[in-house]
Short mmCIF file of C-alpha atoms in Angstrom, two decimals:
data_model
loop_
_atom_site.label_atom_id
_atom_site.label_comp_id
_atom_site.label_asym_id
_atom_site.label_seq_id
_atom_site.Cartn_x
_atom_site.Cartn_y
_atom_site.Cartn_z
CA MET A 1038 34.33 -7.50 10.66
CA HIS A 1039 31.46 -5.00 10.51
CA GLU A 1040 32.22 -1.41 11.40
CA LEU A 1041 29.50 -0.29 13.80
CA LYS A 1042 28.17 3.21 13.57
CA TYR A 1043 25.68 4.68 16.05
CA VAL A 1044 23.16 7.24 14.88
CA TYR A 1045 19.85 8.66 16.00
CA LEU A 1046 16.78 8.12 13.88
CA ARG A 1047 15.22 11.47 13.17
CA VAL A 1048 11.81 12.11 14.71
CA ILE A 1049 9.20 11.47 12.01
CA CYS A 1050 6.45 13.27 13.90
CA ASN A 1051 5.98 14.61 17.40
CA LYS A 1052 4.71 11.23 18.61
CA SER A 1053 7.96 9.42 17.75
CA LYS A 1054 10.78 8.81 20.16
CA ILE A 1055 14.44 9.09 19.28
CA VAL A 1056 15.95 5.61 19.38
CA GLN A 1057 19.62 4.76 19.03
CA LYS A 1058 20.34 2.58 16.01
CA ILE A 1059 23.32 0.63 14.71
CA VAL A 1060 24.09 1.09 11.03
CA LEU A 1061 25.80 -1.72 9.12
CA PRO A 1062 25.91 -0.42 5.54
CA GLU A 1063 27.15 -3.63 3.90
CA LEU A 1064 24.12 -5.56 5.16
CA ALA A 1065 22.00 -3.60 2.70
CA ASP A 1066 23.95 -4.69 -0.39
CA TRP A 1067 21.71 -7.70 -1.10
CA LEU A 1068 18.63 -5.43 -1.21
CA GLU A 1069 20.19 -2.53 -3.09
CA SER A 1070 21.43 -4.87 -5.83
CA ALA A 1071 17.88 -6.19 -6.31
CA ILE A 1072 15.95 -2.90 -6.25
CA ASP A 1073 15.50 -1.67 -9.81
CA TYR A 1074 12.91 1.00 -10.64
CA TYR A 1075 14.31 1.62 -14.10
CA THR A 1076 13.63 -1.72 -15.78
CA ILE A 1077 9.92 -1.17 -16.43
CA LYS A 1078 8.24 -3.56 -18.87
CA ASP A 1079 4.71 -3.03 -20.18
CA ASN A 1080 4.27 0.00 -17.91
CA SER A 1081 4.37 -2.10 -14.77
CA LEU A 1082 6.60 -2.81 -11.79
CA LYS A 1083 6.75 -6.29 -10.33
CA ILE A 1084 7.96 -7.76 -7.08
CA SER A 1085 11.18 -8.56 -8.94
CA ASN A 1086 11.80 -4.79 -9.11
CA PHE A 1087 11.81 -4.54 -5.33
CA LEU A 1088 13.06 -7.80 -3.81
CA PRO A 1089 15.66 -10.54 -4.28
CA LYS A 1090 14.47 -14.07 -4.97
CA PHE A 1091 12.81 -16.00 -2.14
CA ASP A 1092 10.94 -19.29 -2.12
CA TYR A 1093 7.59 -17.67 -1.31
CA TYR A 1094 5.87 -14.29 -1.45
CA VAL A 1095 2.57 -13.31 0.14
CA GLY A 1096 0.61 -10.09 0.42
CA ILE A 1097 -0.59 -9.13 3.90
CA LYS A 1098 -3.90 -7.32 3.49
CA TRP A 1099 -4.75 -4.25 5.49
CA LYS A 1100 -7.96 -4.67 7.46
CA VAL A 1101 -10.76 -2.28 6.55
CA GLY A 1102 -13.75 -1.04 8.53
CA ILE A 1103 -16.99 0.66 7.53
CA ILE A 1104 -19.63 2.67 9.33
CA GLU A 1105 -22.65 0.42 9.64
CA ASP A 1106 -25.96 1.86 8.39
CA PHE A 1107 -24.13 4.64 6.55
CA PRO A 1108 -26.18 5.87 3.53
CA PHE A 1109 -23.49 5.31 0.89
CA GLU A 1110 -26.07 5.67 -1.88
CA ASP A 1111 -26.83 9.25 -0.79
CA ILE A 1112 -23.24 10.47 -1.04
CA ILE A 1113 -22.49 12.40 -4.23
CA ALA A 1114 -19.20 10.91 -5.43
CA LYS A 1115 -18.07 13.83 -7.59
CA ALA A 1116 -19.50 16.71 -5.63
CA GLU A 1117 -18.44 20.05 -7.10
CA SER A 1118 -21.34 22.45 -6.76
CA PRO A 1119 -22.08 24.14 -3.41
CA ASN A 1120 -25.38 22.25 -3.19
CA ASP A 1121 -23.71 18.87 -3.71
CA LEU A 1122 -20.93 19.66 -1.24
CA ASN A 1123 -23.41 20.80 1.39
CA SER A 1124 -25.50 17.69 0.83
CA ASN A 1125 -22.51 15.47 1.62
CA ARG A 1126 -21.58 17.56 4.65
CA ARG A 1127 -25.07 17.19 6.12
CA ILE A 1128 -24.70 13.41 5.94
CA TRP A 1129 -21.18 13.37 7.38
CA ARG A 1130 -22.17 15.51 10.36
CA LYS A 1131 -24.50 12.73 11.49
CA PHE A 1132 -21.52 10.39 11.98
CA SER A 1133 -19.03 11.86 14.44
CA GLN A 1134 -16.52 9.02 13.96
CA ILE A 1135 -15.71 10.43 10.52
CA TYR A 1136 -14.01 13.37 12.22
CA GLU A 1137 -12.08 11.28 14.76
CA ASP A 1138 -8.56 9.99 14.24
CA SER A 1139 -9.22 6.45 15.44
CA ASP A 1140 -10.77 3.12 14.45
CA SER A 1141 -13.66 3.65 16.85
CA GLY A 1142 -17.05 3.50 15.16
CA PHE A 1143 -15.79 1.51 12.17
CA THR A 1144 -16.74 -2.17 11.98
CA GLU A 1145 -14.21 -4.55 10.43
CA ILE A 1146 -15.38 -6.16 7.20
CA GLY A 1147 -13.75 -8.91 5.13
CA SER A 1148 -12.35 -8.06 1.70
CA LYS A 1149 -14.74 -10.20 -0.33
CA GLU A 1150 -17.76 -8.99 1.63
CA LEU A 1151 -16.66 -5.38 1.12
CA PHE A 1152 -16.38 -5.78 -2.65
CA GLU A 1153 -19.72 -7.57 -2.82
CA LYS A 1154 -21.37 -4.76 -0.88
CA PHE A 1155 -20.42 -2.26 -3.57
CA GLU A 1156 -20.75 -4.70 -6.48
CA ILE A 1157 -17.11 -4.37 -7.47
CA PRO A 1158 -15.28 -7.34 -9.04
CA PHE A 1159 -13.09 -8.83 -6.32
CA HIS A 1160 -9.32 -8.79 -6.65
CA GLU A 1161 -6.90 -9.25 -3.79
CA TYR A 1162 -5.40 -5.81 -4.34
CA LYS A 1163 -5.85 -4.33 -7.82
CA ASN A 1164 -9.43 -3.03 -7.49
CA ASP A 1165 -9.14 -1.31 -4.11
CA HIS A 1166 -9.16 2.13 -5.77
CA ARG A 1167 -12.71 1.48 -6.98
CA LEU A 1168 -14.11 1.40 -3.46
CA PRO A 1169 -15.98 4.57 -2.38
CA TRP A 1170 -13.21 5.96 -0.17
CA ASN A 1171 -14.45 9.51 -0.70
CA SER A 1172 -17.61 8.60 1.20
CA ARG A 1173 -15.39 8.86 4.32
CA ALA A 1174 -17.29 5.90 5.77
CA ILE A 1175 -14.59 3.36 4.83
CA ARG A 1176 -11.32 3.39 6.72
CA VAL A 1177 -8.16 1.32 6.91
CA LEU A 1178 -7.98 0.10 10.51
CA ASP A 1179 -4.65 1.24 11.91
CA SER A 1180 -4.83 -0.97 15.01
CA LYS A 1181 -5.59 -4.05 12.91
CA ILE A 1182 -2.60 -3.45 10.63
CA LEU A 1183 -0.32 -3.37 13.67
CA GLU A 1184 -2.00 -6.47 15.10
CA SER A 1185 -1.48 -8.44 11.88
CA LEU A 1186 2.14 -7.41 11.40
CA SER A 1187 3.01 -7.92 15.06
CA SER A 1188 1.46 -11.40 14.99
CA LEU A 1189 3.46 -12.29 11.89
CA VAL A 1190 6.84 -10.99 13.05
CA ASN A 1191 6.51 -12.52 16.51
CA HIS A 1192 6.10 -15.97 14.92
CA LEU A 1193 9.30 -15.61 12.90
CA PRO A 1194 12.82 -16.74 13.83
CA GLU A 1195 15.59 -14.26 14.71
CA VAL A 1196 13.26 -11.49 15.88
CA SER A 1197 15.81 -10.36 18.45
CA ASN A 1198 18.26 -9.35 15.72
CA LEU A 1199 16.40 -7.29 13.11
CA TYR A 1200 17.43 -4.66 10.58
CA LEU A 1201 15.38 -1.95 8.94
CA TYR A 1202 16.43 -0.79 5.48
CA TRP A 1203 14.84 2.59 4.72
CA GLU A 1204 14.85 2.84 0.91
CA ASP A 1205 13.28 6.32 0.70
CA TYR A 1206 15.27 7.71 3.64
CA TYR A 1207 15.69 11.06 1.84
CA ARG A 1208 11.93 11.74 2.07
CA TYR A 1209 12.22 11.81 5.85
CA GLY A 1210 15.46 13.74 6.23
CA LEU A 1211 17.45 10.68 7.32
CA GLU A 1212 21.19 10.53 6.71
CA ASP A 1213 21.44 6.74 6.85
CA LYS A 1214 19.49 3.87 5.31
CA LEU A 1215 20.03 0.91 7.63
CA PHE A 1216 19.15 0.61 11.30
CA LYS A 1217 19.05 -2.11 13.90
CA VAL A 1218 15.55 -2.20 15.38
CA SER A 1219 13.16 -4.12 17.58
CA THR A 1220 9.78 -5.31 16.37
CA GLU A 1221 8.12 -2.51 18.34
CA GLU A 1222 10.38 0.14 16.79
CA PHE A 1223 9.62 -1.11 13.29
CA LEU A 1224 5.87 -1.04 13.90
CA ASN A 1225 6.10 2.41 15.44
CA GLU A 1226 8.03 3.86 12.50
CA ILE A 1227 5.68 2.57 9.79
CA ARG A 1228 2.67 3.74 11.81
CA GLU A 1229 4.12 7.22 12.31
CA THR A 1230 4.81 7.53 8.57
CA GLY A 1231 1.21 6.58 7.76
CA TYR A 1232 2.34 3.26 6.23
CA ASP A 1233 3.72 5.26 3.31
CA ALA A 1234 7.48 4.76 3.74
CA SER A 1235 9.35 2.23 1.60
CA VAL A 1236 11.05 0.09 4.24
CA TYR A 1237 12.31 -3.48 4.54
CA LEU A 1238 12.56 -5.47 7.79
CA PHE A 1239 14.84 -8.53 7.80
CA PRO A 1240 17.11 -10.65 10.03
CA GLU A 1241 20.84 -11.04 9.50
CA SER A 1242 20.30 -14.48 7.89
CA LYS A 1243 18.15 -12.83 5.17
CA ASN A 1244 15.77 -15.81 5.21
CA TRP A 1245 12.74 -13.53 5.28
CA CYS A 1246 11.84 -9.92 4.56
CA LEU A 1247 8.75 -7.88 5.43
CA MET A 1248 8.27 -4.92 3.11
CA ASN A 1249 6.14 -1.78 3.23
CA LEU A 1250 6.02 0.30 0.04
CA GLU A 1251 4.84 3.82 -0.68
CA ASP A 1252 1.26 3.95 -2.04
CA LEU A 1253 0.91 0.15 -2.18
CA GLY A 1254 -1.92 -0.48 0.27
CA PHE A 1255 -0.73 -3.85 1.61
CA ASN A 1256 2.48 -5.40 2.90
CA ILE A 1257 4.64 -7.98 1.16
CA PHE A 1258 6.24 -10.81 3.10
CA ALA A 1259 8.94 -12.85 1.35
CA PHE A 1260 10.47 -15.92 2.94
CA ASN A 1261 12.41 -19.10 2.35
CA GLU A 1262 11.10 -22.56 3.02
CA ASN A 1263 13.51 -23.25 5.86
CA ILE A 1264 11.86 -20.79 8.26
CA ASN A 1265 8.87 -23.18 8.40
CA ILE A 1266 6.09 -20.70 9.16
CA LYS A 1267 2.42 -21.59 8.65
CA ILE A 1268 0.82 -18.23 7.88
CA GLU A 1269 -2.61 -19.82 7.53
CA SER A 1270 -2.52 -20.66 11.25
CA LEU A 1271 -2.28 -16.95 12.22
CA SER A 1272 -5.94 -16.00 12.56
CA SER A 1273 -5.32 -12.23 12.69
CA ILE A 1274 -3.76 -12.21 9.21
CA GLU A 1275 -5.59 -11.99 5.90
CA TYR A 1276 -3.17 -12.81 3.11
CA PHE A 1277 -2.92 -13.83 -0.55
CA ASN A 1278 -0.22 -15.57 -2.58
CA LEU A 1279 2.14 -13.71 -4.88
CA THR A 1280 5.10 -14.65 -7.06
CA TYR A 1281 8.39 -13.06 -7.99
CA GLU A 1282 6.76 -11.81 -11.21
CA SER A 1283 3.52 -10.49 -9.69
CA GLU A 1284 2.66 -7.00 -10.89
CA ILE A 1285 2.18 -4.55 -8.02
CA TYR A 1286 2.25 -1.16 -9.75
CA ARG A 1287 0.94 -0.13 -13.17
CA TYR A 1288 1.75 3.19 -14.85
#
């Protein structure tokens, strides 16, 4: 019989609310036994370093928006001199949405179209760093990430009995790693951490797991065949197929 322990999740930022959680430490054993950052081959980490074996793995892409009619070609990518810095600032001041903390003023654009626009070879996730992020006119759309993940989780079984394993709990001053959460609480926590926390959401059956990793730039959803979900039918989700041996970090 599980020993229940009640704790309070520390406030991540001043927007968060303190929510009572139930910690069941032994429910994390299956994840902790699979997570292995030390077995690095060919300077890379694979999904097998972060997750147990499932039947399927997919990457859930983060939606991106751009400022339409922005003069990307006029931005000096490696501005160092005062003249170059001032030149960029003059352009940025013409677009007020750059200085706002919202998705407003950024138009969603598909991944392939975005790569074609900047003549960058398309890859589902490995070439994202080559996009001109320092132009400030490209932005990950926070609201669209939440929409995609909410749509996915709400189509899964056992959503009323979910657990959140917080692998890098020490970065946030947490004393515990495992919490019982609702879908809304999970979405709130990853949003408040800027989608940079390494966390795993899963039901007690362990038939699926939704993962967010530090510095990854997309989410990983692993699941077994018996949950019978058709991801392709969820129009708000842009995804790509992965395998247990897919490389996700290179050093």
